[in-house]
JSON list of C-alpha atoms in Angstrom, two decimals:
[
{"chain": "O", "resi": 453, "resn": "MET", "atom": "CA", "xyz": [-51.64, 28.04, -11.23]},
{"chain": "O", "resi": 454, "resn": "LYS", "atom": "CA", "xyz": [-50.45, 30.63, -8.67]},
{"chain": "O", "resi": 455, "resn": "GLN", "atom": "CA", "xyz": [-47.97, 33.48, -8.67]},
{"chain": "O", "resi": 456, "resn": "LEU", "atom": "CA", "xyz": [-44.89, 33.06, -6.24]},
{"chain": "O", "resi": 457, "resn": "SER", "atom": "CA", "xyz": [-43.13, 35.94, -5.17]},
{"chain": "O", "resi": 458, "resn": "MET", "atom": "CA", "xyz": [-39.88, 35.86, -3.34]},
{"chain": "O", "resi": 459, "resn": "THR", "atom": "CA", "xyz": [-36.02, 37.02, -3.08]},
{"chain": "O", "resi": 460, "resn": "ILE", "atom": "CA", "xyz": [-33.67, 35.26, -4.24]},
{"chain": "O", "resi": 461, "resn": "ASN", "atom": "CA", "xyz": [-30.08, 36.15, -4.60]},
{"chain": "O", "resi": 462, "resn": "GLY", "atom": "CA", "xyz": [-31.05, 39.77, -3.01]},
{"chain": "O", "resi": 463, "resn": "VAL", "atom": "CA", "xyz": [-33.69, 40.78, -5.95]},
{"chain": "O", "resi": 464, "resn": "ARG", "atom": "CA", "xyz": [-37.26, 40.30, -5.58]},
{"chain": "O", "resi": 465, "resn": "ARG", "atom": "CA", "xyz": [-38.44, 37.77, -8.13]},
{"chain": "O", "resi": 466, "resn": "THR", "atom": "CA", "xyz": [-42.58, 36.83, -9.19]},
{"chain": "O", "resi": 467, "resn": "ALA", "atom": "CA", "xyz": [-43.35, 33.16, -11.71]},
{"chain": "O", "resi": 468, "resn": "GLU", "atom": "CA", "xyz": [-46.40, 31.57, -11.98]},
{"chain": "O", "resi": 469, "resn": "VAL", "atom": "CA", "xyz": [-46.45, 27.93, -10.92]},
{"chain": "O", "resi": 470, "resn": "GLU", "atom": "CA", "xyz": [-48.82, 25.07, -10.21]},
{"chain": "O", "resi": 471, "resn": "ASP", "atom": "CA", "xyz": [-49.55, 24.14, -6.28]},
{"chain": "O", "resi": 472, "resn": "ARG", "atom": "CA", "xyz": [-47.22, 20.73, -6.57]},
{"chain": "O", "resi": 473, "resn": "THR", "atom": "CA", "xyz": [-44.01, 22.50, -8.58]},
{"chain": "O", "resi": 474, "resn": "LEU", "atom": "CA", "xyz": [-41.24, 22.01, -6.48]},
{"chain": "O", "resi": 475, "resn": "LEU", "atom": "CA", "xyz": [-38.80, 24.76, -4.80]},
{"chain": "O", "resi": 476, "resn": "VAL", "atom": "CA", "xyz": [-36.16, 23.26, -7.54]},
{"chain": "O", "resi": 477, "resn": "THR", "atom": "CA", "xyz": [-37.67, 23.30, -10.09]},
{"chain": "O", "resi": 478, "resn": "ALA", "atom": "CA", "xyz": [-39.25, 26.68, -10.03]},
{"chain": "O", "resi": 479, "resn": "LEU", "atom": "CA", "xyz": [-35.76, 28.32, -9.75]},
{"chain": "O", "resi": 480, "resn": "ARG", "atom": "CA", "xyz": [-34.54, 26.17, -12.89]},
{"chain": "O", "resi": 481, "resn": "ASP", "atom": "CA", "xyz": [-37.71, 26.33, -14.89]},
{"chain": "O", "resi": 482, "resn": "HIS", "atom": "CA", "xyz": [-39.42, 29.86, -13.70]},
{"chain": "O", "resi": 483, "resn": "PHE", "atom": "CA", "xyz": [-36.35, 31.37, -12.83]},
{"chain": "O", "resi": 484, "resn": "ASN", "atom": "CA", "xyz": [-33.39, 30.30, -15.12]},
{"chain": "O", "resi": 485, "resn": "LEU", "atom": "CA", "xyz": [-31.14, 29.74, -12.12]},
{"chain": "O", "resi": 486, "resn": "THR", "atom": "CA", "xyz": [-29.37, 26.26, -13.06]},
{"chain": "O", "resi": 487, "resn": "GLY", "atom": "CA", "xyz": [-26.98, 25.93, -11.25]},
{"chain": "O", "resi": 488, "resn": "THR", "atom": "CA", "xyz": [-28.99, 24.29, -8.35]},
{"chain": "O", "resi": 489, "resn": "HIS", "atom": "CA", "xyz": [-28.88, 20.31, -9.64]},
{"chain": "O", "resi": 490, "resn": "ILE", "atom": "CA", "xyz": [-31.54, 18.01, -9.42]},
{"chain": "O", "resi": 491, "resn": "GLY", "atom": "CA", "xyz": [-29.73, 14.78, -8.24]},
{"chain": "O", "resi": 492, "resn": "CYS", "atom": "CA", "xyz": [-32.12, 12.54, -6.83]},
{"chain": "O", "resi": 493, "resn": "ASP", "atom": "CA", "xyz": [-36.03, 13.92, -6.34]},
{"chain": "O", "resi": 494, "resn": "THR", "atom": "CA", "xyz": [-35.69, 12.00, -2.82]},
{"chain": "O", "resi": 495, "resn": "ALA", "atom": "CA", "xyz": [-33.60, 15.29, -0.89]},
{"chain": "O", "resi": 496, "resn": "GLN", "atom": "CA", "xyz": [-30.48, 12.35, -0.33]},
{"chain": "O", "resi": 497, "resn": "CYS", "atom": "CA", "xyz": [-28.05, 13.82, -2.38]},
{"chain": "O", "resi": 498, "resn": "GLY", "atom": "CA", "xyz": [-27.83, 17.07, -1.99]},
{"chain": "O", "resi": 499, "resn": "ALA", "atom": "CA", "xyz": [-27.19, 18.49, -4.82]},
{"chain": "O", "resi": 500, "resn": "CYS", "atom": "CA", "xyz": [-29.95, 21.17, -4.55]},
{"chain": "O", "resi": 501, "resn": "SER", "atom": "CA", "xyz": [-29.29, 22.62, -1.85]},
{"chain": "O", "resi": 502, "resn": "VAL", "atom": "CA", "xyz": [-30.26, 26.35, -1.63]},
{"chain": "O", "resi": 503, "resn": "ARG", "atom": "CA", "xyz": [-30.27, 29.16, 1.62]},
{"chain": "O", "resi": 504, "resn": "LEU", "atom": "CA", "xyz": [-33.96, 29.45, 2.69]},
{"chain": "O", "resi": 505, "resn": "ASN", "atom": "CA", "xyz": [-34.39, 32.43, 4.98]},
{"chain": "O", "resi": 506, "resn": "GLY", "atom": "CA", "xyz": [-30.73, 31.92, 6.01]},
{"chain": "O", "resi": 507, "resn": "LYS", "atom": "CA", "xyz": [-30.88, 28.04, 7.20]},
{"chain": "O", "resi": 508, "resn": "VAL", "atom": "CA", "xyz": [-29.68, 25.65, 3.76]},
{"chain": "O", "resi": 509, "resn": "ILE", "atom": "CA", "xyz": [-31.93, 23.19, 2.47]},
{"chain": "O", "resi": 510, "resn": "LYS", "atom": "CA", "xyz": [-32.55, 20.70, -0.21]},
{"chain": "O", "resi": 511, "resn": "SER", "atom": "CA", "xyz": [-34.34, 22.66, -3.05]},
{"chain": "O", "resi": 512, "resn": "CYS", "atom": "CA", "xyz": [-36.56, 19.24, -3.74]},
{"chain": "O", "resi": 513, "resn": "SER", "atom": "CA", "xyz": [-38.18, 18.69, -0.50]},
{"chain": "O", "resi": 514, "resn": "ILE", "atom": "CA", "xyz": [-40.79, 21.61, -0.51]},
{"chain": "O", "resi": 515, "resn": "PHE", "atom": "CA", "xyz": [-42.72, 22.90, -2.72]},
{"chain": "O", "resi": 516, "resn": "ALA", "atom": "CA", "xyz": [-41.75, 25.85, -4.48]},
{"chain": "O", "resi": 517, "resn": "MET", "atom": "CA", "xyz": [-45.35, 28.05, -2.65]},
{"chain": "O", "resi": 518, "resn": "GLN", "atom": "CA", "xyz": [-43.83, 27.05, 0.77]},
{"chain": "O", "resi": 519, "resn": "ALA", "atom": "CA", "xyz": [-41.03, 29.62, 0.06]},
{"chain": "O", "resi": 520, "resn": "GLU", "atom": "CA", "xyz": [-43.58, 32.41, -0.87]},
{"chain": "O", "resi": 521, "resn": "ASP", "atom": "CA", "xyz": [-42.16, 35.50, 0.36]},
{"chain": "O", "resi": 522, "resn": "CYS", "atom": "CA", "xyz": [-39.33, 34.15, 1.79]},
{"chain": "O", "resi": 523, "resn": "GLU", "atom": "CA", "xyz": [-35.71, 35.15, 1.30]},
{"chain": "O", "resi": 524, "resn": "LEU", "atom": "CA", "xyz": [-33.65, 32.34, -0.73]},
{"chain": "O", "resi": 525, "resn": "GLU", "atom": "CA", "xyz": [-29.91, 32.03, -2.23]},
{"chain": "O", "resi": 526, "resn": "SER", "atom": "CA", "xyz": [-28.58, 30.07, -5.13]},
{"chain": "O", "resi": 527, "resn": "ILE", "atom": "CA", "xyz": [-25.24, 29.29, -6.38]},
{"chain": "O", "resi": 528, "resn": "GLU", "atom": "CA", "xyz": [-25.21, 32.19, -8.24]},
{"chain": "O", "resi": 529, "resn": "GLY", "atom": "CA", "xyz": [-25.55, 34.92, -5.20]},
{"chain": "O", "resi": 530, "resn": "VAL", "atom": "CA", "xyz": [-22.54, 33.41, -3.61]},
{"chain": "O", "resi": 531, "resn": "ALA", "atom": "CA", "xyz": [-19.96, 35.75, -5.37]},
{"chain": "O", "resi": 532, "resn": "PRO", "atom": "CA", "xyz": [-20.28, 39.44, -5.21]},
{"chain": "O", "resi": 533, "resn": "ASP", "atom": "CA", "xyz": [-20.18, 39.74, -8.46]},
{"chain": "O", "resi": 534, "resn": "ASP", "atom": "CA", "xyz": [-19.80, 38.24, -11.99]},
{"chain": "O", "resi": 535, "resn": "ARG", "atom": "CA", "xyz": [-16.15, 38.62, -12.55]},
{"chain": "O", "resi": 536, "resn": "THR", "atom": "CA", "xyz": [-15.29, 37.47, -8.96]},
{"chain": "O", "resi": 537, "resn": "LEU", "atom": "CA", "xyz": [-15.48, 33.88, -7.15]},
{"chain": "O", "resi": 538, "resn": "HIS", "atom": "CA", "xyz": [-16.14, 33.60, -3.67]},
{"chain": "O", "resi": 539, "resn": "PRO", "atom": "CA", "xyz": [-13.57, 32.42, -1.50]},
{"chain": "O", "resi": 540, "resn": "MET", "atom": "CA", "xyz": [-15.31, 28.99, -0.99]},
{"chain": "O", "resi": 541, "resn": "GLN", "atom": "CA", "xyz": [-15.71, 29.11, -4.82]},
{"chain": "O", "resi": 542, "resn": "VAL", "atom": "CA", "xyz": [-12.15, 29.49, -5.31]},
{"chain": "O", "resi": 543, "resn": "ALA", "atom": "CA", "xyz": [-10.67, 27.02, -2.19]},
{"chain": "O", "resi": 544, "resn": "PHE", "atom": "CA", "xyz": [-12.80, 24.20, -4.14]},
{"chain": "O", "resi": 545, "resn": "THR", "atom": "CA", "xyz": [-11.18, 25.37, -7.36]},
{"chain": "O", "resi": 546, "resn": "GLN", "atom": "CA", "xyz": [-7.79, 25.30, -5.49]},
{"chain": "O", "resi": 547, "resn": "THR", "atom": "CA", "xyz": [-7.87, 21.69, -3.79]},
{"chain": "O", "resi": 548, "resn": "LEU", "atom": "CA", "xyz": [-9.58, 19.83, -7.39]},
{"chain": "O", "resi": 549, "resn": "GLY", "atom": "CA", "xyz": [-12.83, 20.06, -4.64]},
{"chain": "O", "resi": 550, "resn": "LEU", "atom": "CA", "xyz": [-15.05, 19.57, -7.67]},
{"chain": "O", "resi": 551, "resn": "GLN", "atom": "CA", "xyz": [-14.58, 16.41, -10.28]},
{"chain": "O", "resi": 552, "resn": "CYS", "atom": "CA", "xyz": [-17.59, 16.20, -12.41]},
{"chain": "O", "resi": 553, "resn": "GLY", "atom": "CA", "xyz": [-18.91, 19.29, -10.35]},
{"chain": "O", "resi": 554, "resn": "TYR", "atom": "CA", "xyz": [-22.78, 17.27, -10.54]},
{"chain": "O", "resi": 555, "resn": "CYS", "atom": "CA", "xyz": [-22.07, 18.09, -6.49]},
{"chain": "O", "resi": 556, "resn": "THR", "atom": "CA", "xyz": [-20.45, 21.36, -6.25]},
{"chain": "O", "resi": 557, "resn": "PRO", "atom": "CA", "xyz": [-23.29, 24.01, -6.19]},
{"chain": "O", "resi": 558, "resn": "GLY", "atom": "CA", "xyz": [-24.97, 22.11, -3.07]},
{"chain": "O", "resi": 559, "resn": "MET", "atom": "CA", "xyz": [-20.97, 21.08, -1.23]},
{"chain": "O", "resi": 560, "resn": "VAL", "atom": "CA", "xyz": [-20.57, 25.15, -1.46]},
{"chain": "O", "resi": 561, "resn": "MET", "atom": "CA", "xyz": [-24.68, 25.90, -0.37]},
{"chain": "O", "resi": 562, "resn": "LEU", "atom": "CA", "xyz": [-23.77, 23.22, 2.15]},
{"chain": "O", "resi": 563, "resn": "ALA", "atom": "CA", "xyz": [-19.88, 24.46, 3.08]},
{"chain": "O", "resi": 564, "resn": "LEU", "atom": "CA", "xyz": [-21.01, 28.44, 3.40]},
{"chain": "O", "resi": 565, "resn": "ASP", "atom": "CA", "xyz": [-23.93, 27.54, 5.97]},
{"chain": "O", "resi": 566, "resn": "LEU", "atom": "CA", "xyz": [-21.32, 25.42, 8.39]},
{"chain": "O", "resi": 567, "resn": "VAL", "atom": "CA", "xyz": [-18.57, 28.03, 8.39]},
{"chain": "O", "resi": 568, "resn": "HIS", "atom": "CA", "xyz": [-21.37, 30.64, 9.17]},
{"chain": "O", "resi": 569, "resn": "GLU", "atom": "CA", "xyz": [-22.12, 28.72, 12.44]},
{"chain": "O", "resi": 570, "resn": "ASN", "atom": "CA", "xyz": [-18.60, 27.43, 12.88]},
{"chain": "O", "resi": 571, "resn": "PRO", "atom": "CA", "xyz": [-16.03, 29.64, 11.00]},
{"chain": "O", "resi": 572, "resn": "ASP", "atom": "CA", "xyz": [-12.59, 27.60, 11.99]},
{"chain": "O", "resi": 573, "resn": "PRO", "atom": "CA", "xyz": [-13.93, 23.83, 11.69]},
{"chain": "O", "resi": 574, "resn": "ASP", "atom": "CA", "xyz": [-12.13, 21.15, 12.17]},
{"chain": "O", "resi": 575, "resn": "ARG", "atom": "CA", "xyz": [-11.83, 18.05, 9.74]},
{"chain": "O", "resi": 576, "resn": "GLU", "atom": "CA", "xyz": [-13.63, 16.09, 11.68]},
{"chain": "O", "resi": 577, "resn": "THR", "atom": "CA", "xyz": [-16.33, 18.47, 12.12]},
{"chain": "O", "resi": 578, "resn": "VAL", "atom": "CA", "xyz": [-16.27, 19.34, 8.28]},
{"chain": "O", "resi": 579, "resn": "VAL", "atom": "CA", "xyz": [-16.88, 15.11, 7.42]},
{"chain": "O", "resi": 580, "resn": "ARG", "atom": "CA", "xyz": [-19.62, 15.20, 9.69]},
{"chain": "O", "resi": 581, "resn": "SER", "atom": "CA", "xyz": [-21.54, 17.89, 8.03]},
{"chain": "O", "resi": 582, "resn": "LEU", "atom": "CA", "xyz": [-21.01, 16.54, 4.56]},
{"chain": "O", "resi": 583, "resn": "SER", "atom": "CA", "xyz": [-23.34, 13.28, 5.72]},
{"chain": "O", "resi": 584, "resn": "GLY", "atom": "CA", "xyz": [-26.22, 15.02, 3.91]},
{"chain": "O", "resi": 585, "resn": "ASN", "atom": "CA", "xyz": [-24.70, 15.63, 0.67]},
{"chain": "O", "resi": 586, "resn": "LEU", "atom": "CA", "xyz": [-23.60, 13.39, -2.06]},
{"chain": "O", "resi": 587, "resn": "CYS", "atom": "CA", "xyz": [-20.85, 13.00, -4.20]},
{"chain": "O", "resi": 588, "resn": "ARG", "atom": "CA", "xyz": [-20.98, 10.05, -6.82]},
{"chain": "O", "resi": 589, "resn": "CYS", "atom": "CA", "xyz": [-16.72, 10.34, -7.16]},
{"chain": "O", "resi": 590, "resn": "THR", "atom": "CA", "xyz": [-15.82, 9.80, -4.45]},
{"chain": "O", "resi": 591, "resn": "GLY", "atom": "CA", "xyz": [-14.51, 13.55, -4.31]},
{"chain": "O", "resi": 592, "resn": "TYR", "atom": "CA", "xyz": [-14.91, 14.00, -0.48]},
{"chain": "O", "resi": 593, "resn": "GLU", "atom": "CA", "xyz": [-11.14, 14.45, 0.49]},
{"chain": "O", "resi": 594, "resn": "GLY", "atom": "CA", "xyz": [-10.84, 17.10, -2.05]},
{"chain": "O", "resi": 595, "resn": "ILE", "atom": "CA", "xyz": [-14.42, 18.24, -0.81]},
{"chain": "O", "resi": 596, "resn": "VAL", "atom": "CA", "xyz": [-13.35, 18.49, 2.94]},
{"chain": "O", "resi": 597, "resn": "SER", "atom": "CA", "xyz": [-9.54, 20.28, 2.15]},
{"chain": "O", "resi": 598, "resn": "ALA", "atom": "CA", "xyz": [-11.74, 22.54, 0.15]},
{"chain": "O", "resi": 599, "resn": "ILE", "atom": "CA", "xyz": [-14.18, 23.34, 2.98]},
{"chain": "O", "resi": 600, "resn": "LEU", "atom": "CA", "xyz": [-11.22, 23.63, 5.25]},
{"chain": "O", "resi": 601, "resn": "LEU", "atom": "CA", "xyz": [-9.63, 25.89, 2.75]},
{"chain": "O", "resi": 602, "resn": "GLY", "atom": "CA", "xyz": [-12.18, 28.26, 2.20]},
{"chain": "O", "resi": 603, "resn": "ALA", "atom": "CA", "xyz": [-13.17, 28.59, 6.19]},
{"chain": "O", "resi": 604, "resn": "LYS", "atom": "CA", "xyz": [-9.39, 29.88, 6.16]},
{"chain": "O", "resi": 605, "resn": "MET", "atom": "CA", "xyz": [-9.61, 32.19, 3.22]},
{"chain": "O", "resi": 606, "resn": "MET", "atom": "CA", "xyz": [-13.01, 33.64, 4.32]},
{"chain": "O", "resi": 607, "resn": "ARG", "atom": "CA", "xyz": [-11.57, 33.85, 7.78]},
{"chain": "O", "resi": 608, "resn": "GLU", "atom": "CA", "xyz": [-8.44, 36.32, 6.58]},
{"chain": "O", "resi": 609, "resn": "GLN", "atom": "CA", "xyz": [-10.61, 37.77, 3.92]},
{"chain": "O", "resi": 610, "resn": "LYS", "atom": "CA", "xyz": [-12.63, 38.58, 7.75]},
{"chain": "O", "resi": 611, "resn": "GLU", "atom": "CA", "xyz": [-9.74, 39.87, 9.13]},
{"chain": "O", "resi": 612, "resn": "GLY", "atom": "CA", "xyz": [-8.02, 41.79, 6.64]}
]
């Protein structure tokens, strides 16, 4: 066992993990952040997407110790507080961008990364960005609409 320390959602956290522990497992089992889902364990589905040092990664694709001293944002850190959803989360609820909800945390993290890079993406850009994440409910139309609406809401929030 080794000590793992990182800043998660703005809070410095430490846990004892084995060398072979995947980051997604450390988040769920050692830090009790269960919003990050395990979908495939092969970096195919994106349900485990988080932001590590400002870049979206699939947390099942790296060992937890590789995130030592890093800044990590999980879905639990997206909203400004426990009572207010982030505009992207609101957009997902308003457009039926979630069906069973299993892929939603990873989709939201991917969407936020996309909008951070491109605050006004067009539909084609959103569709292309989703190519690395899977929705088994085939809810892509709702997800695309959610990301477009979320981007608009984020722009309006920034302007207003």
